[in-house]
GROMACS .gro file of N, CA and C in nm:
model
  507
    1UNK      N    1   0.755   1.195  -2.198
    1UNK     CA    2   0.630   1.252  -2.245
    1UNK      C    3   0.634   1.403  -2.228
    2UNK      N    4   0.705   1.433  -2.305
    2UNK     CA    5   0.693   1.619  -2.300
    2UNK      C    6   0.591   1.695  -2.344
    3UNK      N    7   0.537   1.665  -2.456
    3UNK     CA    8   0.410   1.714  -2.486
    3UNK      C    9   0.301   1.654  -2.386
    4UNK      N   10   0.168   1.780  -2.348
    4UNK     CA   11   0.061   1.728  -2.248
    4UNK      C   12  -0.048   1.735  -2.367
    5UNK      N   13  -0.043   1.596  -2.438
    5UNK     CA   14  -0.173   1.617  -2.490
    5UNK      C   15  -0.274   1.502  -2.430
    6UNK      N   16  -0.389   1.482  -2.486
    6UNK     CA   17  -0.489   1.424  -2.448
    6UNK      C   18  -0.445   1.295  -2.390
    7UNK      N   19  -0.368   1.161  -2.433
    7UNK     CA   20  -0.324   1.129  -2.396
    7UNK      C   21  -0.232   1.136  -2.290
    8UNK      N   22  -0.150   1.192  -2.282
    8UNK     CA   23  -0.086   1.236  -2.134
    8UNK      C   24  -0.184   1.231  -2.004
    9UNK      N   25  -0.244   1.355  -2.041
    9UNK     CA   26  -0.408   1.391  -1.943
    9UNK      C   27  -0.479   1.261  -1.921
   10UNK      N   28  -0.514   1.168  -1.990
   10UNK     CA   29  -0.551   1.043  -1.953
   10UNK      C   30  -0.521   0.946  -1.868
   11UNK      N   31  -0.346   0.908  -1.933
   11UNK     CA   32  -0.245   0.872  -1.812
   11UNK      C   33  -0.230   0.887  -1.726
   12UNK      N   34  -0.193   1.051  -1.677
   12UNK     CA   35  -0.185   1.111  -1.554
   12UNK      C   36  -0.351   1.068  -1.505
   13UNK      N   37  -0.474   1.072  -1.490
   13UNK     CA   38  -0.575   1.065  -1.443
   13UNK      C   39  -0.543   0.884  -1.391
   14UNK      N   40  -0.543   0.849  -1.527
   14UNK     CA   41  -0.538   0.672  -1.486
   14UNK      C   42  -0.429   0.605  -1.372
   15UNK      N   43  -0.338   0.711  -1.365
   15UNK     CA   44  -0.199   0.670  -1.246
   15UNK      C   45  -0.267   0.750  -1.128
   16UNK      N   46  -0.322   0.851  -1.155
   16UNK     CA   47  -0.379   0.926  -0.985
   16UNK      C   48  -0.472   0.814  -0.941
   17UNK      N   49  -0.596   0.756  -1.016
   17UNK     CA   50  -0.632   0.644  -0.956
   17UNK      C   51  -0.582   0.515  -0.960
   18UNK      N   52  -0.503   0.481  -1.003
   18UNK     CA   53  -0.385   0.380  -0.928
   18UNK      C   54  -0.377   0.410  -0.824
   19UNK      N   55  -0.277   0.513  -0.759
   19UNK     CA   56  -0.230   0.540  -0.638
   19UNK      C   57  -0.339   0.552  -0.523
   20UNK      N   58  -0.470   0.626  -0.564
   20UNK     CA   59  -0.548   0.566  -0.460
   20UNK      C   60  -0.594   0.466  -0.469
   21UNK      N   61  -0.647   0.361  -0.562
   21UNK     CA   62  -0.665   0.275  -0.557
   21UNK      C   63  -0.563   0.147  -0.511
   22UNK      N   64  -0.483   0.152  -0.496
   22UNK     CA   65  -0.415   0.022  -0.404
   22UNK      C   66  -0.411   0.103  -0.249
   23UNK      N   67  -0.432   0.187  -0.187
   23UNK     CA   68  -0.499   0.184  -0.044
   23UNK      C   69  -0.630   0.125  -0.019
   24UNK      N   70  -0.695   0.192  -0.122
   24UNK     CA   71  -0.844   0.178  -0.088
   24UNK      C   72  -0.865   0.032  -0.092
   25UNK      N   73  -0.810  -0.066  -0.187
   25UNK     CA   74  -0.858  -0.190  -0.236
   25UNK      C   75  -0.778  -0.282  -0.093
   26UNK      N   76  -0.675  -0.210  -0.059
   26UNK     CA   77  -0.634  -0.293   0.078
   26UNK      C   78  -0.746  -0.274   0.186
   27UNK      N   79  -0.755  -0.191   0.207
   27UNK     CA   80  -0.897  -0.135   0.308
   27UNK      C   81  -0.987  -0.249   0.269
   28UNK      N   82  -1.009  -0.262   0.143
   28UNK     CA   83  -1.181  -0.326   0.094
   28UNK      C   84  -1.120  -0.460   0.125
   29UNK      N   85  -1.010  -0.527   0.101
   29UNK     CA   86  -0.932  -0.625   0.115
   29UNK      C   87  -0.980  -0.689   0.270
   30UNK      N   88  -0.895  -0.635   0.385
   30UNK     CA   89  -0.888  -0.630   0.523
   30UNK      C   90  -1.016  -0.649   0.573
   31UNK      N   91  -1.152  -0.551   0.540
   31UNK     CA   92  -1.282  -0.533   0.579
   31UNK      C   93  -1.372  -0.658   0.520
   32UNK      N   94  -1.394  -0.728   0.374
   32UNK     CA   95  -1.430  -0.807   0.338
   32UNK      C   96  -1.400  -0.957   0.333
   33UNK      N   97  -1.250  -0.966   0.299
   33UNK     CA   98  -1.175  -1.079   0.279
   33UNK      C   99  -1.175  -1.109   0.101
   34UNK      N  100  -1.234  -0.991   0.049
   34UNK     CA  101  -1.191  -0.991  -0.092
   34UNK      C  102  -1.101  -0.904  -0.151
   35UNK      N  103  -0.979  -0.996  -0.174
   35UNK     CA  104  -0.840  -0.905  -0.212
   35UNK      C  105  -0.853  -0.893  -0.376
   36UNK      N  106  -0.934  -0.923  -0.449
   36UNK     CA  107  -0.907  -0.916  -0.564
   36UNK      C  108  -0.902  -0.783  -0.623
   37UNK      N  109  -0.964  -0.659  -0.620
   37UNK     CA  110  -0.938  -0.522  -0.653
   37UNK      C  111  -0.766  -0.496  -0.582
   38UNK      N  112  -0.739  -0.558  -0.491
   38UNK     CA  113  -0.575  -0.545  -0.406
   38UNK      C  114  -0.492  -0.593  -0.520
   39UNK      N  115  -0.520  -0.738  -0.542
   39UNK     CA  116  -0.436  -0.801  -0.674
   39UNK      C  117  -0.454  -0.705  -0.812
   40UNK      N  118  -0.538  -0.664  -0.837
   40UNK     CA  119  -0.551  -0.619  -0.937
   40UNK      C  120  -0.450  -0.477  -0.978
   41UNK      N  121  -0.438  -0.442  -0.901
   41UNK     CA  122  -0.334  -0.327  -0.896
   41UNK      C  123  -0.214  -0.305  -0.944
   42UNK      N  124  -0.189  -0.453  -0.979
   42UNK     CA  125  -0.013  -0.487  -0.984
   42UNK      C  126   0.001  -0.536  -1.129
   43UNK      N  127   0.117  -0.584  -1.190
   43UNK     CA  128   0.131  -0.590  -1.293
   43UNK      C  129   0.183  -0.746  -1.251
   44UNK      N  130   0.175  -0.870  -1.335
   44UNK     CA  131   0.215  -1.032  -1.317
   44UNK      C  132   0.293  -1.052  -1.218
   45UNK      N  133   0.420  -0.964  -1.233
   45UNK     CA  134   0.559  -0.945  -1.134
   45UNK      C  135   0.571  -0.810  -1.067
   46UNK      N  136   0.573  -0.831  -0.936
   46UNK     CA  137   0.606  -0.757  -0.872
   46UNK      C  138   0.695  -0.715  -0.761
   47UNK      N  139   0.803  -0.626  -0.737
   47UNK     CA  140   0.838  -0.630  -0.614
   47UNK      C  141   0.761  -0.505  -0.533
   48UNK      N  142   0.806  -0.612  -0.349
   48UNK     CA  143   0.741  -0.549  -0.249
   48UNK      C  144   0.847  -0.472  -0.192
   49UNK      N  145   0.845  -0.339  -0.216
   49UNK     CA  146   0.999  -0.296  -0.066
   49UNK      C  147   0.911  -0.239   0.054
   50UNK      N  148   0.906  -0.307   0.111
   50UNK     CA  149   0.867  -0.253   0.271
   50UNK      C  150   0.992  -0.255   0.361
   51UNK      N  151   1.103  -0.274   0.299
   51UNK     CA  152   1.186  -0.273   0.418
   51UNK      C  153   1.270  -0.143   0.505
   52UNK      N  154   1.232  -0.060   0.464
   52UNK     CA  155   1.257   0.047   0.565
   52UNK      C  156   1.129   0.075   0.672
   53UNK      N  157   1.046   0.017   0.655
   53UNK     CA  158   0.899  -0.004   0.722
   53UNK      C  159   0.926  -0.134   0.813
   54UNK      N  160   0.910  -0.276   0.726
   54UNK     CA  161   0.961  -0.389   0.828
   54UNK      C  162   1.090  -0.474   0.787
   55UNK      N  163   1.063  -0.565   0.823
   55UNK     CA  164   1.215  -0.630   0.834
   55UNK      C  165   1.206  -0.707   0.738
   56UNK      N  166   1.333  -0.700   0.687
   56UNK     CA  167   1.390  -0.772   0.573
   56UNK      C  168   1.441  -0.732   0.432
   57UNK      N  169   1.429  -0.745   0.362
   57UNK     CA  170   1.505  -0.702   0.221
   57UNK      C  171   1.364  -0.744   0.105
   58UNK      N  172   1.377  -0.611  -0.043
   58UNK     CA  173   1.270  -0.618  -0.121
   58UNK      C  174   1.240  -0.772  -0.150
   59UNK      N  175   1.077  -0.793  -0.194
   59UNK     CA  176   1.060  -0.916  -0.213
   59UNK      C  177   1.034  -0.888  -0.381
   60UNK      N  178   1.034  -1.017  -0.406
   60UNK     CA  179   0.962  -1.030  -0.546
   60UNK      C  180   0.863  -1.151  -0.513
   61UNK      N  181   0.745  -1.116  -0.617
   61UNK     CA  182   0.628  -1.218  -0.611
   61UNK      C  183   0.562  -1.214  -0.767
   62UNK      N  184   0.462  -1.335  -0.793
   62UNK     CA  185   0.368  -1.282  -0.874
   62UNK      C  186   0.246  -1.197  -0.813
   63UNK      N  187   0.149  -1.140  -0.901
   63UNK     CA  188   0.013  -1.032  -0.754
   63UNK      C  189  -0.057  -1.143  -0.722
   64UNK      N  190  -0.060  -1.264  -0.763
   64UNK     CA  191  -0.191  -1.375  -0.700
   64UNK      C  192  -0.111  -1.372  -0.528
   65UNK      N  193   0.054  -1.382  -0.549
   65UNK     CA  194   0.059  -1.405  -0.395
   65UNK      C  195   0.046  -1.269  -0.286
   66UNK      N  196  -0.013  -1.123  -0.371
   66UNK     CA  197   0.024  -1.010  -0.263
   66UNK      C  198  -0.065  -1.020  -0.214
   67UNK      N  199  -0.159  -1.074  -0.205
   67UNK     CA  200  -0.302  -1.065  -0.097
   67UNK      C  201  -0.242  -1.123   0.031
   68UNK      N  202  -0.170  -1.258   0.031
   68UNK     CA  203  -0.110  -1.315   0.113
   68UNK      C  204  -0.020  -1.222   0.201
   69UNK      N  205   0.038  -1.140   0.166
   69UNK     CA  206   0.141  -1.069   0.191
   69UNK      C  207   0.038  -0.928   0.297
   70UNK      N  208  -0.098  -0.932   0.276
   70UNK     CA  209  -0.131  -0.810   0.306
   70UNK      C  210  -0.189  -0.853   0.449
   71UNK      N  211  -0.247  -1.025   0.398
   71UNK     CA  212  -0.359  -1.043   0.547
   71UNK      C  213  -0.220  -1.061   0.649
   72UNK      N  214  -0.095  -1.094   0.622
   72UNK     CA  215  -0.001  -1.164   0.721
   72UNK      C  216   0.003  -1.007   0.779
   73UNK      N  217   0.032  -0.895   0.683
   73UNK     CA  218   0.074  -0.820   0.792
   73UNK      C  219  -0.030  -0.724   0.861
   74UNK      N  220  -0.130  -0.746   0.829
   74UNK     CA  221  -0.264  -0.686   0.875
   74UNK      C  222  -0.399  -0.809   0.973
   75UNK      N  223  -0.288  -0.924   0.999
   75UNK     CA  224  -0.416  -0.998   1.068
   75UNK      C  225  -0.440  -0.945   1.169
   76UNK      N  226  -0.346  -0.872   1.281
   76UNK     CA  227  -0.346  -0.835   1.441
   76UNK      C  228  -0.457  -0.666   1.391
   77UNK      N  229  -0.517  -0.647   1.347
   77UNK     CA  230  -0.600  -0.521   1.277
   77UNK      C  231  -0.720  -0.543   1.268
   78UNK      N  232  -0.814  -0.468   1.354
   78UNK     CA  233  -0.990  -0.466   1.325
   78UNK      C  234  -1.018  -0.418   1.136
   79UNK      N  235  -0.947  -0.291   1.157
   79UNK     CA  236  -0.996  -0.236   1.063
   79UNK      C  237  -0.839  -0.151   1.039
   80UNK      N  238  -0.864  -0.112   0.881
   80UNK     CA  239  -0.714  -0.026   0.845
   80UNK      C  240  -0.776   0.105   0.741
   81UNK      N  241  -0.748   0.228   0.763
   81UNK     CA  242  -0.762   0.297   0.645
   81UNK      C  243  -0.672   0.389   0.589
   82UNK      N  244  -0.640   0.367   0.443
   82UNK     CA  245  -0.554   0.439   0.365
   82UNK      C  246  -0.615   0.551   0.342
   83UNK      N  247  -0.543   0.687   0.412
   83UNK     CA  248  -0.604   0.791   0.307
   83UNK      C  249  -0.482   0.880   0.212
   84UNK      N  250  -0.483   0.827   0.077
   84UNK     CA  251  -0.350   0.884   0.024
   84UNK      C  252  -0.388   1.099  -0.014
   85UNK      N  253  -0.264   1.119  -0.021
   85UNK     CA  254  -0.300   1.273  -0.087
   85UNK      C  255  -0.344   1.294  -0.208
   86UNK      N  256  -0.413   1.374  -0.232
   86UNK     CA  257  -0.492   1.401  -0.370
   86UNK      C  258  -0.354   1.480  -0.467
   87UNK      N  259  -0.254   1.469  -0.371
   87UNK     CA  260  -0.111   1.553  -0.480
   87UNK      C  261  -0.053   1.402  -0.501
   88UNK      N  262  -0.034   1.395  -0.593
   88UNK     CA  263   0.070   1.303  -0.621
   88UNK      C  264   0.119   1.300  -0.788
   89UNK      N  265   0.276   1.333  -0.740
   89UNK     CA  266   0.377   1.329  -0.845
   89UNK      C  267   0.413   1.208  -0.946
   90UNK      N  268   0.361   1.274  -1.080
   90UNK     CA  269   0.411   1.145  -1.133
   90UNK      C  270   0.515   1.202  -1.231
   91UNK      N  271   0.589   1.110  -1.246
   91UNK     CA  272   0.749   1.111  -1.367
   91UNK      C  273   0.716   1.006  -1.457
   92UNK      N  274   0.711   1.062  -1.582
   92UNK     CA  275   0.663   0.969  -1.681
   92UNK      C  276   0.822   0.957  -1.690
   93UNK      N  277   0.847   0.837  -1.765
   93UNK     CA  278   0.988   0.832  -1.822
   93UNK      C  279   0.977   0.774  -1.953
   94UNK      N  280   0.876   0.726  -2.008
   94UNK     CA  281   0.827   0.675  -2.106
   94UNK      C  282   0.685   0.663  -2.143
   95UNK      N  283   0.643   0.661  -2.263
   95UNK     CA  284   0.457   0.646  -2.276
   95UNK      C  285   0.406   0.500  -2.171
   96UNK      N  286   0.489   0.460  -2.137
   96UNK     CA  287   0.460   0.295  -2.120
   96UNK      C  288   0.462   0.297  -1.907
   97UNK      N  289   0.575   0.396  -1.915
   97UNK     CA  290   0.645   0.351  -1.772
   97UNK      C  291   0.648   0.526  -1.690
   98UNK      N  292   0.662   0.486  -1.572
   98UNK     CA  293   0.621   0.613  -1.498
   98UNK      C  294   0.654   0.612  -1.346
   99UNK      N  295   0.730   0.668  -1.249
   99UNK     CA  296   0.778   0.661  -1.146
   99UNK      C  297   0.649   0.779  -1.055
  100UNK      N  298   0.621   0.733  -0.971
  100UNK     CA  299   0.504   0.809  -0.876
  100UNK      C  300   0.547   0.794  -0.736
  101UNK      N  301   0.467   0.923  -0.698
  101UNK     CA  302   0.520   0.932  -0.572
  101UNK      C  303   0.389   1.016  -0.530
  102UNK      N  304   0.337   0.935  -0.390
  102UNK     CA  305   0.217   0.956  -0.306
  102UNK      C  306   0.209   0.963  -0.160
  103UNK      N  307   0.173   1.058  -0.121
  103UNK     CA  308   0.173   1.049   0.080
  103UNK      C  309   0.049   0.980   0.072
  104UNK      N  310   0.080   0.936   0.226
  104UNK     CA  311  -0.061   0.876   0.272
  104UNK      C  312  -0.057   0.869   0.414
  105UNK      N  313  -0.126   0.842   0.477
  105UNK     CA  314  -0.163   0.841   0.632
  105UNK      C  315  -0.236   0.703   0.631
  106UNK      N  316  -0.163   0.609   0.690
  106UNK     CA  317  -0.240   0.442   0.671
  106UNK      C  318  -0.267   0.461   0.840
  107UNK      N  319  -0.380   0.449   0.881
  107UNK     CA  320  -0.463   0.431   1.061
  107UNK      C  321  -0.462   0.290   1.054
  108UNK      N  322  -0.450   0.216   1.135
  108UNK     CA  323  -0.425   0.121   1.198
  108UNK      C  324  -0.539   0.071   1.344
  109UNK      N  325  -0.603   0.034   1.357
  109UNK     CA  326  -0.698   0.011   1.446
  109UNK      C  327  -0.713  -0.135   1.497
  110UNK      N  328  -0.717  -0.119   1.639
  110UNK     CA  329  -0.702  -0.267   1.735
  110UNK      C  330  -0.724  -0.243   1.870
  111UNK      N  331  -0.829  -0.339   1.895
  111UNK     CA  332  -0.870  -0.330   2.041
  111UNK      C  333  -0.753  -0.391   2.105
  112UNK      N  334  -0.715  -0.329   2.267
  112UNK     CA  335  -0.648  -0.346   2.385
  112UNK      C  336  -0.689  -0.299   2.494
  113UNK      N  337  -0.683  -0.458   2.565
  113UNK     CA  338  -0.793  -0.426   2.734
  113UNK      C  339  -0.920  -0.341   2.737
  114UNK      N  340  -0.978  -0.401   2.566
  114UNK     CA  341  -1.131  -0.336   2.582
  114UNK      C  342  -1.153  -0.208   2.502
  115UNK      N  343  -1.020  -0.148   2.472
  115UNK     CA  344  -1.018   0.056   2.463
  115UNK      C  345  -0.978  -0.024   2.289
  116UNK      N  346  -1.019   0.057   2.200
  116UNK     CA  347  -1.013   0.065   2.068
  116UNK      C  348  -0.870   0.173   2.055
  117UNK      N  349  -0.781   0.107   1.997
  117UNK     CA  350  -0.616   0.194   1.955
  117UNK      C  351  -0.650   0.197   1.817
  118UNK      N  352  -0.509   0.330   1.827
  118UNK     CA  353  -0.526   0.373   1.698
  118UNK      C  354  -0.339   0.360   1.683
  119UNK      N  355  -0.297   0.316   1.548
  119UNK     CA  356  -0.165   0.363   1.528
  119UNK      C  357  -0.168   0.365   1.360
  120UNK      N  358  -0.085   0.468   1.370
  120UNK     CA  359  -0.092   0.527   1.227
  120UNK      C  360   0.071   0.599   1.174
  121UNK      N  361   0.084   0.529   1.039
  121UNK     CA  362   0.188   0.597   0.979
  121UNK      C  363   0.185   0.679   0.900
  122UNK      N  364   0.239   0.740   0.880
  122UNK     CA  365   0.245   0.883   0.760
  122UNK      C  366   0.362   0.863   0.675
  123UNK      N  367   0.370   0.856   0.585
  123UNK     CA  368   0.456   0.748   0.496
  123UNK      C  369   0.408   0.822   0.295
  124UNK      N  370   0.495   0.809   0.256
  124UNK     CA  371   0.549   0.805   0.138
  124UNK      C  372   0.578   0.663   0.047
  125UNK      N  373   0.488   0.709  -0.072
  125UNK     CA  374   0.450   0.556  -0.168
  125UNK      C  375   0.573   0.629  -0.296
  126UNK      N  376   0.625   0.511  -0.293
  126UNK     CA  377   0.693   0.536  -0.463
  126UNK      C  378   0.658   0.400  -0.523
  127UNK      N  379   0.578   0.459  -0.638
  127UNK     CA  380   0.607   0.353  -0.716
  127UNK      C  381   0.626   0.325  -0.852
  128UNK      N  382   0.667   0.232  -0.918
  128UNK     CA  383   0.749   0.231  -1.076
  128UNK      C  384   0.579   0.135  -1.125
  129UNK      N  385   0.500   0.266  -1.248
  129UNK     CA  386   0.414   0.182  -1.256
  129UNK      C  387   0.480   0.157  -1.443
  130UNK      N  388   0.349   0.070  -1.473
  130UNK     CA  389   0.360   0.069  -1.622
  130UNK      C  390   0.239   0.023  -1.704
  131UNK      N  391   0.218   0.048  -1.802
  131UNK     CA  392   0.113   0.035  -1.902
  131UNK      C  393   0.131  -0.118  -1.982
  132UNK      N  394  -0.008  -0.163  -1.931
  132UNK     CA  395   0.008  -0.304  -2.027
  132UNK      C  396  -0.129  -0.271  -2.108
  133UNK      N  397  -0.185  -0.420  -2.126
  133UNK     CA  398  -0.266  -0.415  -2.197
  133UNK      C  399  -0.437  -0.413  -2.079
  134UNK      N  400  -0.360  -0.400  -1.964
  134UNK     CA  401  -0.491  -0.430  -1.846
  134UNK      C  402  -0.501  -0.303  -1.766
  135UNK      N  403  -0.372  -0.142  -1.873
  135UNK     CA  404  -0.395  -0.032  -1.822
  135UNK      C  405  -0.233  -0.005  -1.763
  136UNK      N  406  -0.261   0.091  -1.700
  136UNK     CA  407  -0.173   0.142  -1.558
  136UNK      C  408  -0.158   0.052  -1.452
  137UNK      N  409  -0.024  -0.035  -1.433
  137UNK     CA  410  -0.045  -0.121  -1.326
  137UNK      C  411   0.040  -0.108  -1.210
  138UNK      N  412   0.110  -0.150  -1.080
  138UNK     CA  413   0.206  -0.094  -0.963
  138UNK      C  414   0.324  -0.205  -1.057
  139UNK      N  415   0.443  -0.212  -1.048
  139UNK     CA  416   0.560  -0.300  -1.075
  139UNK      C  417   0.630  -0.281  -0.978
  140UNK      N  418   0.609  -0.164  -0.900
  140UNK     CA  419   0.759  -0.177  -0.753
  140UNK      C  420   0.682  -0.116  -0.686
  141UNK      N  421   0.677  -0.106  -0.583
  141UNK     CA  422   0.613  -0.055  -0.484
  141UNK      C  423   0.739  -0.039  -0.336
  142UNK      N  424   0.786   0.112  -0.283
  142UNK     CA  425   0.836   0.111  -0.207
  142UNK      C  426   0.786   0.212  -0.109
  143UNK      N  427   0.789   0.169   0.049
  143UNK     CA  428   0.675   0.188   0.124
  143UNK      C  429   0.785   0.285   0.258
  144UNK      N  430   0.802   0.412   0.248
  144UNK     CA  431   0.910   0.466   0.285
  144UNK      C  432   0.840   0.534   0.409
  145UNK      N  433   0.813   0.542   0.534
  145UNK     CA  434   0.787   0.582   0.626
  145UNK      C  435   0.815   0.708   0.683
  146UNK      N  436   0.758   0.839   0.763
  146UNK     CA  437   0.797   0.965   0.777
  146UNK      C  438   0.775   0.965   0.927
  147UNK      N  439   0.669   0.908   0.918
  147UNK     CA  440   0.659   0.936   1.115
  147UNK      C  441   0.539   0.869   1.172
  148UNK      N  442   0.552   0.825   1.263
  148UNK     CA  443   0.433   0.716   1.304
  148UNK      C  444   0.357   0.812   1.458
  149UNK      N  445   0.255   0.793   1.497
  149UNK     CA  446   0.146   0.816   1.589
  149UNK      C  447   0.043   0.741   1.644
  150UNK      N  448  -0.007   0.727   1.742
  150UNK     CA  449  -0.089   0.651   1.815
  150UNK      C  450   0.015   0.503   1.901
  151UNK      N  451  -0.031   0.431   1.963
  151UNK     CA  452  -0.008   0.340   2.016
  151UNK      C  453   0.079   0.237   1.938
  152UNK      N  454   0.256   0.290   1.984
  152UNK     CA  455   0.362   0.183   1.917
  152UNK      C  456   0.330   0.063   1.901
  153UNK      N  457   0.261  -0.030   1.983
  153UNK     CA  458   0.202  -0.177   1.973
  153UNK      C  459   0.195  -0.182   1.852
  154UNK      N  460   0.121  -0.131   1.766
  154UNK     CA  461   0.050  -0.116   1.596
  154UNK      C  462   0.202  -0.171   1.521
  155UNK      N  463   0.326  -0.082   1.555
  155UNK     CA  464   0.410  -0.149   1.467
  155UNK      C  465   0.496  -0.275   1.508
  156UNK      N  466   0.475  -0.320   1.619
  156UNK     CA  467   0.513  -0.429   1.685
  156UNK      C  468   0.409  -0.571   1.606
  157UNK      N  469   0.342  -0.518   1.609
  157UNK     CA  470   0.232  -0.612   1.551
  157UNK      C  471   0.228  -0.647   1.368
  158UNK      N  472   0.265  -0.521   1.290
  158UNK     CA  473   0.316  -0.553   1.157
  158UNK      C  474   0.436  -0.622   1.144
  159UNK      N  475   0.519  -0.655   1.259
  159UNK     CA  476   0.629  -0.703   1.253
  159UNK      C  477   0.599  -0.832   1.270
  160UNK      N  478   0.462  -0.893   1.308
  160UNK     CA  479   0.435  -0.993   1.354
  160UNK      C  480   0.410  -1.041   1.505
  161UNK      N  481   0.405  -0.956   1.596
  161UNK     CA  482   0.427  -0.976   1.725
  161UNK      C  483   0.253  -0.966   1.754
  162UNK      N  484   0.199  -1.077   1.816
  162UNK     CA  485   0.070  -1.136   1.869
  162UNK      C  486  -0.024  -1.093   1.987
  163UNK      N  487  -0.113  -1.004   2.039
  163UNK     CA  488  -0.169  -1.014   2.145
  163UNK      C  489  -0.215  -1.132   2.161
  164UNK      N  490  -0.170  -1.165   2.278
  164UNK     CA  491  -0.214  -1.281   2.355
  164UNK      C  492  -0.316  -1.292   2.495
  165UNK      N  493  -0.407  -1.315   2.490
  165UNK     CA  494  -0.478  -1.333   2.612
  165UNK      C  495  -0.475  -1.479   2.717
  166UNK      N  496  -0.424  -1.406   2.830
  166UNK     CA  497  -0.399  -1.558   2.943
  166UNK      C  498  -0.536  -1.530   3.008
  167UNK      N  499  -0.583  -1.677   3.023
  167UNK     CA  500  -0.676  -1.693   3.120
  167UNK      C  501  -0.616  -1.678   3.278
  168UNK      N  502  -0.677  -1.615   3.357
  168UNK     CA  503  -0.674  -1.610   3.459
  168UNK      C  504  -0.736  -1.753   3.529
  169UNK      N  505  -0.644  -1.820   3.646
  169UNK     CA  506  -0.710  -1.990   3.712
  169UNK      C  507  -0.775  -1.932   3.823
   0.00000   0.00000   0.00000
């Protein structure tokens, strides 16, 4: 897309709210228990790469199953908030298709022994979106990490690892 005409300007607007919009809709996700603005984000097929974040290798899914994918790694979490940057790079490579790239600061919040924690990553979104007929949608999503803060527990816990409380006899 070399020429910036009206169209372009549209695109680019409709991909800047993409990119905030799949934080925010995880947030609304986590806080309500309604992931459907979360699903909505994605295009039928999607892959997940979180794996320089957690363990394992990219997934592929359809979006009905990424909600699943969000409460597993956000159940040990009161509350979560995405705040992405208002800069974000996009590479059209086609009218249709478009490679983006977004910072964000995801906070992480969870009570321990009473005291409210905070852990938070600062992290870098790429993602390969594309134009259907339902708009600008995510098709890859890779979740590249820069530097983490607050209470390590937070990423022990996206990994799956449980606070447990023993009763005292």
């Amino acid at each position: 897309m070399a020429e910036k005409d009206l169209q372009y300007v549209l695109d680019w607007i409709a991909i800047q709210e993409l990119a905030a919009e799949y934080g925010q809709a995880i947030d609304v996700g986590k806080d309500t228990g309604d992931w459907r603005r979360w699903e909505n984000v994605f295009t039928p097929q999607v892959t997940a790469d979180y794996s320089r974040f957690m363990e394992g290798e990219p997934m592929r899914f359809n979006r009905a199953q990424m909600p699943e994918l969000a409460r597993a790694a956000l159940r040990s979490f009161t509350r979560v908030q995405h705040s992405t940057a208002n800069s974000v790079r996009i590479h059209f490579k086609t009218s249709t298709q478009a490679e983006v790239m977004a910072y964000a600061e995801v906070s992480h919040f969870f009570p321990l022994g009473g005291i409210q924690q905070e852990w938070t990553i600062v992290a870098r979104y790429t993602f390969d979106v594309e134009k259907g007929e339902e708009g600008w949608r995510i098709r890859k999503v890779l979740l590249d990490p820069i530097h983490y803060r607050g209470n390590p527990m937070g990423l022990e816990m996206v990994n799956g690892k449980q606070l447990v409380r023993v009763k005292e006899e």
